[in-house]
mmCIF file of C-alpha atoms in Angstrom:
data_model
loop_
_atom_site.group_PDB
_atom_site.id
_atom_site.type_symbol
_atom_site.label_atom_id
_atom_site.label_comp_id
_atom_site.label_asym_id
_atom_site.label_seq_id
_atom_site.Cartn_x
_atom_site.Cartn_y
_atom_site.Cartn_z
ATOM 1 C CA UNK O 1 9.702 -10.907 19.818
ATOM 2 C CA UNK O 2 7.507 -7.940 19.735
ATOM 3 C CA UNK O 3 10.794 -5.800 18.268
ATOM 4 C CA UNK O 4 10.655 -7.674 15.088
ATOM 5 C CA UNK O 5 6.834 -8.114 14.170
ATOM 6 C CA UNK O 6 6.229 -8.704 10.329
ATOM 7 C CA UNK O 7 4.105 -5.651 9.614
ATOM 8 C CA UNK O 8 6.934 -4.267 6.831
ATOM 9 C CA UNK O 9 4.451 -1.627 5.335
ATOM 10 C CA UNK O 10 1.291 0.238 5.629
ATOM 11 C CA UNK O 11 -0.329 0.315 2.573
ATOM 12 C CA UNK O 12 -2.740 3.276 2.188
ATOM 13 C CA UNK O 13 -2.570 4.157 -1.627
ATOM 14 C CA UNK O 14 -4.316 2.948 -4.542
ATOM 15 C CA UNK O 15 -4.530 4.318 -8.120
ATOM 16 C CA UNK O 16 -7.378 5.908 -9.445
ATOM 17 C CA UNK O 17 -5.727 5.512 -13.239
ATOM 18 C CA UNK O 18 -8.566 8.185 -14.293
ATOM 19 C CA UNK O 19 -8.569 10.436 -17.719
ATOM 20 C CA UNK O 20 -11.770 11.385 -19.559
ATOM 21 C CA UNK O 21 -13.590 8.848 -21.329
ATOM 22 C CA UNK O 22 -17.111 9.045 -20.659
ATOM 23 C CA UNK O 23 -26.472 11.958 -18.484
ATOM 24 C CA UNK O 24 -28.156 10.585 -16.077
ATOM 25 C CA UNK O 25 -27.072 11.811 -12.596
ATOM 26 C CA UNK O 26 -27.520 9.808 -9.347
ATOM 27 C CA UNK O 27 -30.157 11.826 -8.046
ATOM 28 C CA UNK O 28 -31.409 10.002 -4.905
ATOM 29 C CA UNK O 29 -30.543 11.599 -2.008
ATOM 30 C CA UNK O 30 -29.961 8.207 -0.026
ATOM 31 C CA UNK O 31 -26.685 8.114 -1.702
ATOM 32 C CA UNK O 32 -25.668 11.070 0.432
ATOM 33 C CA UNK O 33 -26.136 8.767 3.747
ATOM 34 C CA UNK O 34 -25.178 5.359 2.192
ATOM 35 C CA UNK O 35 -22.943 3.854 4.663
ATOM 36 C CA UNK O 36 -20.097 5.548 3.596
ATOM 37 C CA UNK O 37 -17.835 4.525 6.325
ATOM 38 C CA UNK O 38 -19.091 0.627 6.230
ATOM 39 C CA UNK O 39 -15.688 -0.652 5.292
ATOM 40 C CA UNK O 40 -15.100 -4.062 3.796
ATOM 41 C CA UNK O 41 -11.958 -5.485 4.772
ATOM 42 C CA UNK O 42 -11.770 -8.255 2.108
ATOM 43 C CA UNK O 43 -12.506 -5.867 -0.800
ATOM 44 C CA UNK O 44 -10.457 -3.105 0.555
ATOM 45 C CA UNK O 45 -7.312 -5.902 0.906
ATOM 46 C CA UNK O 46 -7.932 -6.970 -2.778
ATOM 47 C CA UNK O 47 -7.996 -3.009 -3.559
ATOM 48 C CA UNK O 48 -4.438 -2.892 -1.984
ATOM 49 C CA UNK O 49 -2.849 -5.197 -4.545
ATOM 50 C CA UNK O 50 -3.665 -2.406 -7.071
ATOM 51 C CA UNK O 51 -1.019 0.345 -5.408
ATOM 52 C CA UNK O 52 0.940 2.299 -7.161
ATOM 53 C CA UNK O 53 4.087 4.065 -5.066
ATOM 54 C CA UNK O 54 3.634 7.813 -6.086
ATOM 55 C CA UNK O 55 6.218 9.951 -3.850
ATOM 56 C CA UNK O 56 4.017 12.741 -2.597
ATOM 57 C CA UNK O 57 5.849 16.053 -1.511
ATOM 58 C CA UNK O 58 5.454 17.607 1.638
ATOM 59 C CA UNK O 59 4.108 20.560 -0.509
ATOM 60 C CA UNK O 60 1.487 18.197 -2.345
ATOM 61 C CA UNK O 61 0.512 16.797 0.975
ATOM 62 C CA UNK O 62 -0.055 20.174 2.604
ATOM 63 C CA UNK O 63 -1.919 21.210 -0.272
ATOM 64 C CA UNK O 64 -4.325 17.830 -0.278
ATOM 65 C CA UNK O 65 -4.333 18.705 3.539
ATOM 66 C CA UNK O 66 -5.502 22.266 3.218
ATOM 67 C CA UNK O 67 -8.339 21.158 0.610
ATOM 68 C CA UNK O 68 -9.537 18.063 2.323
ATOM 69 C CA UNK O 69 -10.048 20.369 5.549
ATOM 70 C CA UNK O 70 -11.518 23.315 3.616
ATOM 71 C CA UNK O 71 -13.813 20.795 1.855
ATOM 72 C CA UNK O 72 -15.083 19.178 4.918
ATOM 73 C CA UNK O 73 -15.938 22.362 6.370
ATOM 74 C CA UNK O 74 -18.476 23.369 3.589
ATOM 75 C CA UNK O 75 -15.757 25.516 2.087
ATOM 76 C CA UNK O 76 -16.004 24.754 -1.284
ATOM 77 C CA UNK O 77 -13.630 23.344 -3.744
ATOM 78 C CA UNK O 78 -14.704 19.779 -3.642
ATOM 79 C CA UNK O 79 -13.592 19.523 -7.516
ATOM 80 C CA UNK O 80 -10.297 20.824 -6.769
ATOM 81 C CA UNK O 81 -10.008 18.251 -3.961
ATOM 82 C CA UNK O 82 -11.048 15.322 -6.191
ATOM 83 C CA UNK O 83 -8.901 16.372 -8.966
ATOM 84 C CA UNK O 84 -5.724 16.422 -6.382
ATOM 85 C CA UNK O 85 -6.909 13.297 -5.108
ATOM 86 C CA UNK O 86 -6.404 11.476 -8.642
ATOM 87 C CA UNK O 87 -3.227 13.241 -9.506
ATOM 88 C CA UNK O 88 -1.627 12.864 -6.198
ATOM 89 C CA UNK O 89 -3.033 8.542 -6.480
ATOM 90 C CA UNK O 90 -3.986 8.544 -2.825
ATOM 91 C CA UNK O 91 -6.516 6.838 -1.199
ATOM 92 C CA UNK O 92 -9.525 8.513 0.255
ATOM 93 C CA UNK O 93 -12.195 6.373 -0.632
ATOM 94 C CA UNK O 94 -14.663 7.959 1.973
ATOM 95 C CA UNK O 95 -13.995 11.477 1.539
ATOM 96 C CA UNK O 96 -14.378 10.957 -2.313
ATOM 97 C CA UNK O 97 -17.411 8.960 -1.955
ATOM 98 C CA UNK O 98 -18.969 11.867 0.027
ATOM 99 C CA UNK O 99 -18.055 15.036 -1.642
ATOM 100 C CA UNK O 100 -18.263 12.903 -5.075
ATOM 101 C CA UNK O 101 -21.869 12.532 -4.521
ATOM 102 C CA UNK O 102 -22.532 15.913 -3.729
ATOM 103 C CA UNK O 103 -21.192 16.907 -7.065
ATOM 104 C CA UNK O 104 -23.469 14.349 -8.567
ATOM 105 C CA UNK O 105 -26.388 15.243 -6.748
ATOM 106 C CA UNK O 106 -26.309 18.771 -7.966
ATOM 107 C CA UNK O 107 -27.373 19.359 -11.353
ATOM 108 C CA UNK O 108 -25.715 22.665 -11.973
ATOM 109 C CA UNK O 109 -22.065 21.233 -10.627
ATOM 110 C CA UNK O 110 -22.319 18.100 -12.457
ATOM 111 C CA UNK O 111 -23.458 19.971 -15.782
ATOM 112 C CA UNK O 112 -20.611 22.571 -15.226
ATOM 113 C CA UNK O 113 -17.977 19.955 -15.291
ATOM 114 C CA UNK O 114 -18.124 18.736 -18.953
ATOM 115 C CA UNK O 115 -16.228 15.765 -19.971
ATOM 116 C CA UNK O 116 -14.867 15.567 -16.681
ATOM 117 C CA UNK O 117 -18.314 14.260 -15.900
ATOM 118 C CA UNK O 118 -17.627 11.139 -16.571
ATOM 119 C CA UNK O 119 -14.411 11.042 -15.229
ATOM 120 C CA UNK O 120 -15.899 11.826 -11.490
ATOM 121 C CA UNK O 121 -18.653 8.815 -11.992
ATOM 122 C CA UNK O 122 -16.138 6.522 -12.597
ATOM 123 C CA UNK O 123 -14.011 7.961 -9.508
ATOM 124 C CA UNK O 124 -16.934 7.361 -7.337
ATOM 125 C CA UNK O 125 -17.680 4.204 -8.678
ATOM 126 C CA UNK O 126 -14.426 3.177 -7.580
ATOM 127 C CA UNK O 127 -14.453 4.458 -4.216
ATOM 128 C CA UNK O 128 -18.411 2.937 -3.507
ATOM 129 C CA UNK O 129 -16.742 -0.347 -4.032
ATOM 130 C CA UNK O 130 -13.715 0.202 -1.717
ATOM 131 C CA UNK O 131 -16.537 1.294 0.924
ATOM 132 C CA UNK O 132 -18.624 -1.344 0.083
ATOM 133 C CA UNK O 133 -21.617 1.033 -1.123
ATOM 134 C CA UNK O 134 -22.046 -1.308 -4.027
ATOM 135 C CA UNK O 135 -25.673 0.313 -4.877
ATOM 136 C CA UNK O 136 -23.841 3.362 -5.473
ATOM 137 C CA UNK O 137 -21.157 1.715 -7.750
ATOM 138 C CA UNK O 138 -24.133 0.088 -9.831
ATOM 139 C CA UNK O 139 -25.665 2.887 -10.465
ATOM 140 C CA UNK O 140 -22.397 5.325 -11.307
ATOM 141 C CA UNK O 141 -21.308 2.015 -13.471
ATOM 142 C CA UNK O 142 -24.999 1.654 -14.752
ATOM 143 C CA UNK O 143 -24.350 5.476 -16.008
ATOM 144 C CA UNK O 144 -20.975 4.930 -17.796
ATOM 145 C CA UNK O 145 -22.439 1.667 -19.260
ATOM 146 C CA UNK O 146 -25.310 3.682 -21.143
ATOM 147 C CA UNK O 147 -22.879 6.672 -22.565
ATOM 148 C CA UNK O 148 -20.057 4.192 -23.631
ATOM 149 C CA UNK O 149 -21.821 0.882 -23.881
ATOM 150 C CA UNK O 150 -18.600 -0.815 -25.756
ATOM 151 C CA UNK O 151 -15.705 0.610 -23.296
ATOM 152 C CA UNK O 152 -13.054 -1.747 -21.801
ATOM 153 C CA UNK O 153 -12.852 0.706 -19.035
ATOM 154 C CA UNK O 154 -16.487 0.280 -18.025
ATOM 155 C CA UNK O 155 -16.371 -3.430 -18.404
ATOM 156 C CA UNK O 156 -13.267 -3.453 -16.136
ATOM 157 C CA UNK O 157 -15.585 -1.579 -13.442
ATOM 158 C CA UNK O 158 -18.380 -4.371 -14.389
ATOM 159 C CA UNK O 159 -15.646 -7.148 -13.622
ATOM 160 C CA UNK O 160 -15.001 -5.103 -10.497
ATOM 161 C CA UNK O 161 -18.765 -4.974 -9.149
ATOM 162 C CA UNK O 162 -18.898 -8.744 -9.462
ATOM 163 C CA UNK O 163 -15.194 -9.232 -7.597
ATOM 164 C CA UNK O 164 -16.735 -6.748 -5.065
ATOM 165 C CA UNK O 165 -20.167 -8.953 -4.246
ATOM 166 C CA UNK O 166 -17.856 -12.085 -3.880
ATOM 167 C CA UNK O 167 -19.316 -13.228 -7.603
ATOM 168 C CA UNK O 168 -15.769 -14.894 -7.806
ATOM 169 C CA UNK O 169 -16.674 -17.447 -11.028
ATOM 170 C CA UNK O 170 -18.428 -14.449 -12.803
ATOM 171 C CA UNK O 171 -15.368 -11.860 -12.049
ATOM 172 C CA UNK O 172 -12.796 -14.474 -13.501
ATOM 173 C CA UNK O 173 -14.579 -14.765 -16.497
ATOM 174 C CA UNK O 174 -15.088 -11.139 -16.822
ATOM 175 C CA UNK O 175 -11.425 -10.668 -16.448
ATOM 176 C CA UNK O 176 -10.231 -13.396 -18.630
ATOM 177 C CA UNK O 177 -12.517 -11.881 -21.415
ATOM 178 C CA UNK O 178 -10.944 -8.468 -20.936
ATOM 179 C CA UNK O 179 -7.542 -10.075 -21.181
ATOM 180 C CA UNK O 180 -8.191 -11.977 -24.569
ATOM 181 C CA UNK O 181 -8.435 -8.451 -26.127
ATOM 182 C CA UNK O 182 -5.679 -7.067 -23.756
ATOM 183 C CA UNK O 183 -3.599 -9.428 -22.293
ATOM 184 C CA UNK O 184 -0.982 -6.699 -20.866
ATOM 185 C CA UNK O 185 -3.685 -4.828 -19.190
ATOM 186 C CA UNK O 186 -1.537 -3.983 -15.796
ATOM 187 C CA UNK O 187 -4.419 -3.467 -13.757
ATOM 188 C CA UNK O 188 -6.559 -6.373 -14.692
ATOM 189 C CA UNK O 189 -3.832 -9.137 -14.014
ATOM 190 C CA UNK O 190 -3.230 -7.138 -10.375
ATOM 191 C CA UNK O 191 -6.909 -7.996 -10.079
ATOM 192 C CA UNK O 192 -6.862 -11.152 -10.818
ATOM 193 C CA UNK O 193 -3.874 -11.827 -8.449
ATOM 194 C CA UNK O 194 -5.801 -10.030 -5.669
ATOM 195 C CA UNK O 195 -8.992 -12.337 -6.096
ATOM 196 C CA UNK O 196 -7.057 -15.081 -5.625
ATOM 197 C CA UNK O 197 -5.437 -13.917 -2.279
ATOM 198 C CA UNK O 198 -8.952 -12.667 -1.385
ATOM 199 C CA UNK O 199 -10.414 -16.133 -2.121
ATOM 200 C CA UNK O 200 -7.351 -17.387 0.832
ATOM 201 C CA UNK O 201 -5.614 -19.259 -2.677
ATOM 202 C CA UNK O 202 -2.066 -17.896 -1.434
ATOM 203 C CA UNK O 203 -0.083 -20.265 -3.947
ATOM 204 C CA UNK O 204 -2.495 -19.177 -6.739
ATOM 205 C CA UNK O 205 -1.564 -15.499 -6.096
ATOM 206 C CA UNK O 206 2.298 -16.397 -5.695
ATOM 207 C CA UNK O 207 1.463 -17.820 -9.147
ATOM 208 C CA UNK O 208 -0.054 -14.758 -10.511
ATOM 209 C CA UNK O 209 2.209 -12.582 -9.524
ATOM 210 C CA UNK O 210 5.335 -14.656 -10.644
ATOM 211 C CA UNK O 211 3.882 -14.680 -13.903
ATOM 212 C CA UNK O 212 3.072 -11.007 -13.888
ATOM 213 C CA UNK O 213 6.541 -10.317 -13.103
ATOM 214 C CA UNK O 214 7.875 -11.780 -16.095
ATOM 215 C CA UNK O 215 6.383 -9.199 -17.827
ATOM 216 C CA UNK O 216 6.545 -6.324 -15.540
ATOM 217 C CA UNK O 217 9.428 -6.431 -13.991
ATOM 218 C CA UNK O 218 9.704 -3.157 -12.964
ATOM 219 C CA UNK O 219 6.317 -2.902 -10.911
ATOM 220 C CA UNK O 220 8.145 -2.293 -7.631
ATOM 221 C CA UNK O 221 4.683 -2.885 -5.865
ATOM 222 C CA UNK O 222 4.553 -6.243 -7.111
ATOM 223 C CA UNK O 223 7.858 -7.427 -5.807
ATOM 224 C CA UNK O 224 6.826 -5.755 -2.698
ATOM 225 C CA UNK O 225 3.535 -7.776 -2.140
ATOM 226 C CA UNK O 226 5.399 -10.985 -3.444
ATOM 227 C CA UNK O 227 7.879 -10.532 -0.620
ATOM 228 C CA UNK O 228 5.228 -9.999 1.838
ATOM 229 C CA UNK O 229 3.811 -12.913 0.828
ATOM 230 C CA UNK O 230 6.846 -15.123 0.722
ATOM 231 C CA UNK O 231 7.252 -13.591 4.355
ATOM 232 C CA UNK O 232 4.115 -14.501 5.871
ATOM 233 C CA UNK O 233 4.501 -18.263 4.371
ATOM 234 C CA UNK O 234 7.896 -18.407 6.122
ATOM 235 C CA UNK O 235 9.818 -18.683 2.521
ATOM 236 C CA UNK O 236 12.510 -16.037 3.767
ATOM 237 C CA UNK O 237 14.727 -16.851 1.040
ATOM 238 C CA UNK O 238 12.288 -16.333 -1.697
ATOM 239 C CA UNK O 239 11.190 -13.055 0.002
ATOM 240 C CA UNK O 240 15.580 -12.360 0.230
ATOM 241 C CA UNK O 241 15.133 -12.423 -3.907
ATOM 242 C CA UNK O 242 12.406 -9.838 -4.036
ATOM 243 C CA UNK O 243 13.823 -7.323 -1.573
ATOM 244 C CA UNK O 244 16.961 -7.475 -3.403
ATOM 245 C CA UNK O 245 15.410 -6.622 -6.480
ATOM 246 C CA UNK O 246 13.823 -3.718 -4.749
ATOM 247 C CA UNK O 247 17.038 -2.387 -3.650
ATOM 248 C CA UNK O 248 18.282 -2.898 -6.667
ATOM 249 C CA UNK O 249 15.898 -0.783 -8.584
ATOM 250 C CA UNK O 250 14.894 1.705 -5.649
ATOM 251 C CA UNK O 251 18.409 2.175 -3.412
ATOM 252 C CA UNK O 252 17.031 5.362 -1.878
ATOM 253 C CA UNK O 253 13.968 3.807 -0.038
ATOM 254 C CA UNK O 254 15.285 2.806 3.475
ATOM 255 C CA UNK O 255 11.996 0.602 3.933
ATOM 256 C CA UNK O 256 13.675 -1.819 1.435
ATOM 257 C CA UNK O 257 16.940 -2.249 3.211
ATOM 258 C CA UNK O 258 14.876 -2.556 6.432
ATOM 259 C CA UNK O 259 12.813 -5.894 5.460
ATOM 260 C CA UNK O 260 15.598 -7.245 3.591
ATOM 261 C CA UNK O 261 17.717 -6.703 6.768
ATOM 262 C CA UNK O 262 14.985 -8.297 8.833
ATOM 263 C CA UNK O 263 14.470 -11.016 6.677
ATOM 264 C CA UNK O 264 18.193 -12.135 6.447
ATOM 265 C CA UNK O 265 18.280 -11.799 10.329
ATOM 266 C CA UNK O 266 15.576 -14.069 10.528
ATOM 267 C CA UNK O 267 17.173 -16.827 8.203
ATOM 268 C CA UNK O 268 20.277 -16.694 10.806
ATOM 269 C CA UNK O 269 24.010 -17.840 9.935
ATOM 270 C CA UNK O 270 26.587 -15.815 10.615
ATOM 271 C CA UNK O 271 26.983 -14.258 6.902
ATOM 272 C CA UNK O 272 23.469 -13.520 6.613
ATOM 273 C CA UNK O 273 23.402 -11.906 10.269
ATOM 274 C CA UNK O 274 26.468 -9.810 9.114
ATOM 275 C CA UNK O 275 24.744 -8.606 5.793
ATOM 276 C CA UNK O 276 21.778 -7.965 7.915
ATOM 277 C CA UNK O 277 23.837 -5.503 10.092
ATOM 278 C CA UNK O 278 24.973 -3.515 6.962
ATOM 279 C CA UNK O 279 21.196 -3.067 6.128
ATOM 280 C CA UNK O 280 20.387 -2.143 9.206
ATOM 281 C CA UNK O 281 23.204 0.549 9.104
ATOM 282 C CA UNK O 282 22.357 1.403 5.680
ATOM 283 C CA UNK O 283 18.726 2.168 6.826
ATOM 284 C CA UNK O 284 19.883 4.206 9.661
ATOM 285 C CA UNK O 285 21.918 6.588 7.261
ATOM 286 C CA UNK O 286 19.179 6.901 4.733
ATOM 287 C CA UNK O 287 16.668 7.913 7.776
ATOM 288 C CA UNK O 288 19.097 10.221 9.367
ATOM 289 C CA UNK O 289 19.640 7.973 12.398
ATOM 290 C CA UNK O 290 15.835 8.198 12.645
ATOM 291 C CA UNK O 291 14.766 4.525 12.508
ATOM 292 C CA UNK O 292 14.097 3.100 16.058
ATOM 293 C CA UNK O 293 13.684 -0.873 14.224
ATOM 294 C CA UNK O 294 17.212 -0.501 12.940
ATOM 295 C CA UNK O 295 18.690 0.719 15.553
ATOM 296 C CA UNK O 296 17.423 -2.304 17.434
ATOM 297 C CA UNK O 297 18.416 -4.560 14.798
ATOM 298 C CA UNK O 298 22.384 -3.638 15.072
ATOM 299 C CA UNK O 299 22.189 -4.101 18.590
ATOM 300 C CA UNK O 300 20.586 -7.651 17.915
ATOM 301 C CA UNK O 301 22.857 -8.478 15.161
ATOM 302 C CA UNK O 302 25.857 -7.394 16.802
ATOM 303 C CA UNK O 303 24.753 -9.557 19.714
ATOM 304 C CA UNK O 304 24.240 -12.579 17.732
ATOM 305 C CA UNK O 305 27.385 -12.015 15.782
ATOM 306 C CA UNK O 306 29.186 -11.897 19.191
ATOM 307 C CA UNK O 307 27.736 -15.520 20.352
ATOM 308 C CA UNK O 308 28.917 -16.905 17.149
ATOM 309 C CA UNK O 309 32.241 -15.732 16.967
ATOM 310 C CA UNK O 310 32.848 -16.047 20.413
ATOM 311 C CA UNK O 311 33.664 -12.437 21.250
ATOM 312 C CA UNK O 312 33.573 -9.062 19.200
ATOM 313 C CA UNK O 313 35.829 -6.905 17.393
ATOM 314 C CA UNK O 314 36.326 -3.386 17.956
ATOM 315 C CA UNK O 315 33.998 -2.184 15.368
ATOM 316 C CA UNK O 316 31.190 -4.068 16.320
ATOM 317 C CA UNK O 317 31.546 -2.705 19.870
ATOM 318 C CA UNK O 318 31.362 0.800 18.656
ATOM 319 C CA UNK O 319 28.586 0.165 16.075
ATOM 320 C CA UNK O 320 26.237 -1.516 19.005
ATOM 321 C CA UNK O 321 27.611 1.259 21.595
ATOM 322 C CA UNK O 322 26.265 4.051 19.048
ATOM 323 C CA UNK O 323 23.054 2.426 18.420
ATOM 324 C CA UNK O 324 22.482 1.735 22.133
ATOM 325 C CA UNK O 325 23.181 5.566 22.578
ATOM 326 C CA UNK O 326 20.661 6.652 20.237
ATOM 327 C CA UNK O 327 18.097 4.226 21.312
ATOM 328 C CA UNK O 328 18.827 5.680 24.822
ATOM 329 C CA UNK O 329 18.563 9.335 23.706
ATOM 330 C CA UNK O 330 15.204 8.713 21.919
ATOM 331 C CA UNK O 331 13.577 6.845 24.577
ATOM 332 C CA UNK O 332 14.702 9.487 27.114
ATOM 333 C CA UNK O 333 12.981 12.003 24.380
ATOM 334 C CA UNK O 334 9.881 10.476 23.661
ATOM 335 C CA UNK O 335 8.768 7.479 26.001
ATOM 336 C CA UNK O 336 11.260 8.228 29.640
ATOM 337 C CA UNK O 337 9.325 5.525 31.625
ATOM 338 C CA UNK O 338 10.678 2.786 29.367
ATOM 339 C CA UNK O 339 14.412 4.067 29.523
ATOM 340 C CA UNK O 340 14.583 1.089 32.588
ATOM 341 C CA UNK O 341 12.886 -1.634 30.360
ATOM 342 C CA UNK O 342 15.302 -0.668 27.230
ATOM 343 C CA UNK O 343 18.219 -0.713 29.881
ATOM 344 C CA UNK O 344 17.236 -4.434 30.512
ATOM 345 C CA UNK O 345 16.837 -5.349 26.859
ATOM 346 C CA UNK O 346 20.173 -4.147 25.822
ATOM 347 C CA UNK O 347 21.651 -5.810 29.107
ATOM 348 C CA UNK O 348 20.037 -9.265 27.936
ATOM 349 C CA UNK O 349 21.708 -8.472 24.395
ATOM 350 C CA UNK O 350 25.388 -7.896 26.419
ATOM 351 C CA UNK O 351 25.762 -4.146 25.096
ATOM 352 C CA UNK O 352 25.830 -2.793 28.314
#
């Protein structure tokens, strides 16, 4: 069972959909020590639903890491780092909060930003919500309220603050009011889904996601979130449909192929397992043979097909042999002390 746990994806990205909108600075030095590492899993899980999957190139990742190291070591460049975080839409809430507050607490650096000062207030407010530094978030939002009293965007931040506090009814009312003016606001629609999930209303989250996808059918992350909820409820046929949509729209993403294969293998039956084997194979192809989970999947599928058909054809023997050889090679290189365990597993599957 440990071979196929259901943690398909690790979410790490969070959208900072920020442009220039927005003087009073947050001057209190207490914010520089404001529990930046105090993570709240409930609100973090809600923020995960606002993921936007942006492919970050190796060059961009290297540039981000270099800037992050430079800023962490006091080498300057905080604004460049924060700007790159927004551009790449990566989630570095603790870093954004720490370095953002450093800029906001320095009047010279803050004034040098010009109109981008308000962008920074918003970015820090969202990071503070993510880190559960609610007083910091509250003060940032107050500054923005004063500058932009009628801004719907600031209103969204106010609703997010209510949500982070656990004031569900008030947050729901605030989101509904904002949606009356703009029913196609993607962020708010997804926040309502996130809130339903955080409250334990999984059926409400499913209903919200289905309604959302009727409008925003190209939102890959919503399809993926819905698929994972279905998997958690053991509604595998519905999950399979979601992964089919993902594969159609993003055929070169190996994680979609792998997750779809897992679901089909779990459903069982000869036809499903044969199809699962094909998608494990496509995962291996897309990853250059570097996906251990897919290699195990090939072995499990060929073993199951052999049992269901009372024998193996030559093609299955060849494929399972190649997968087993690749696994042995990887284990010898990475974890040689586990090679004997691998041999026992393959033997139990009648591959060796």
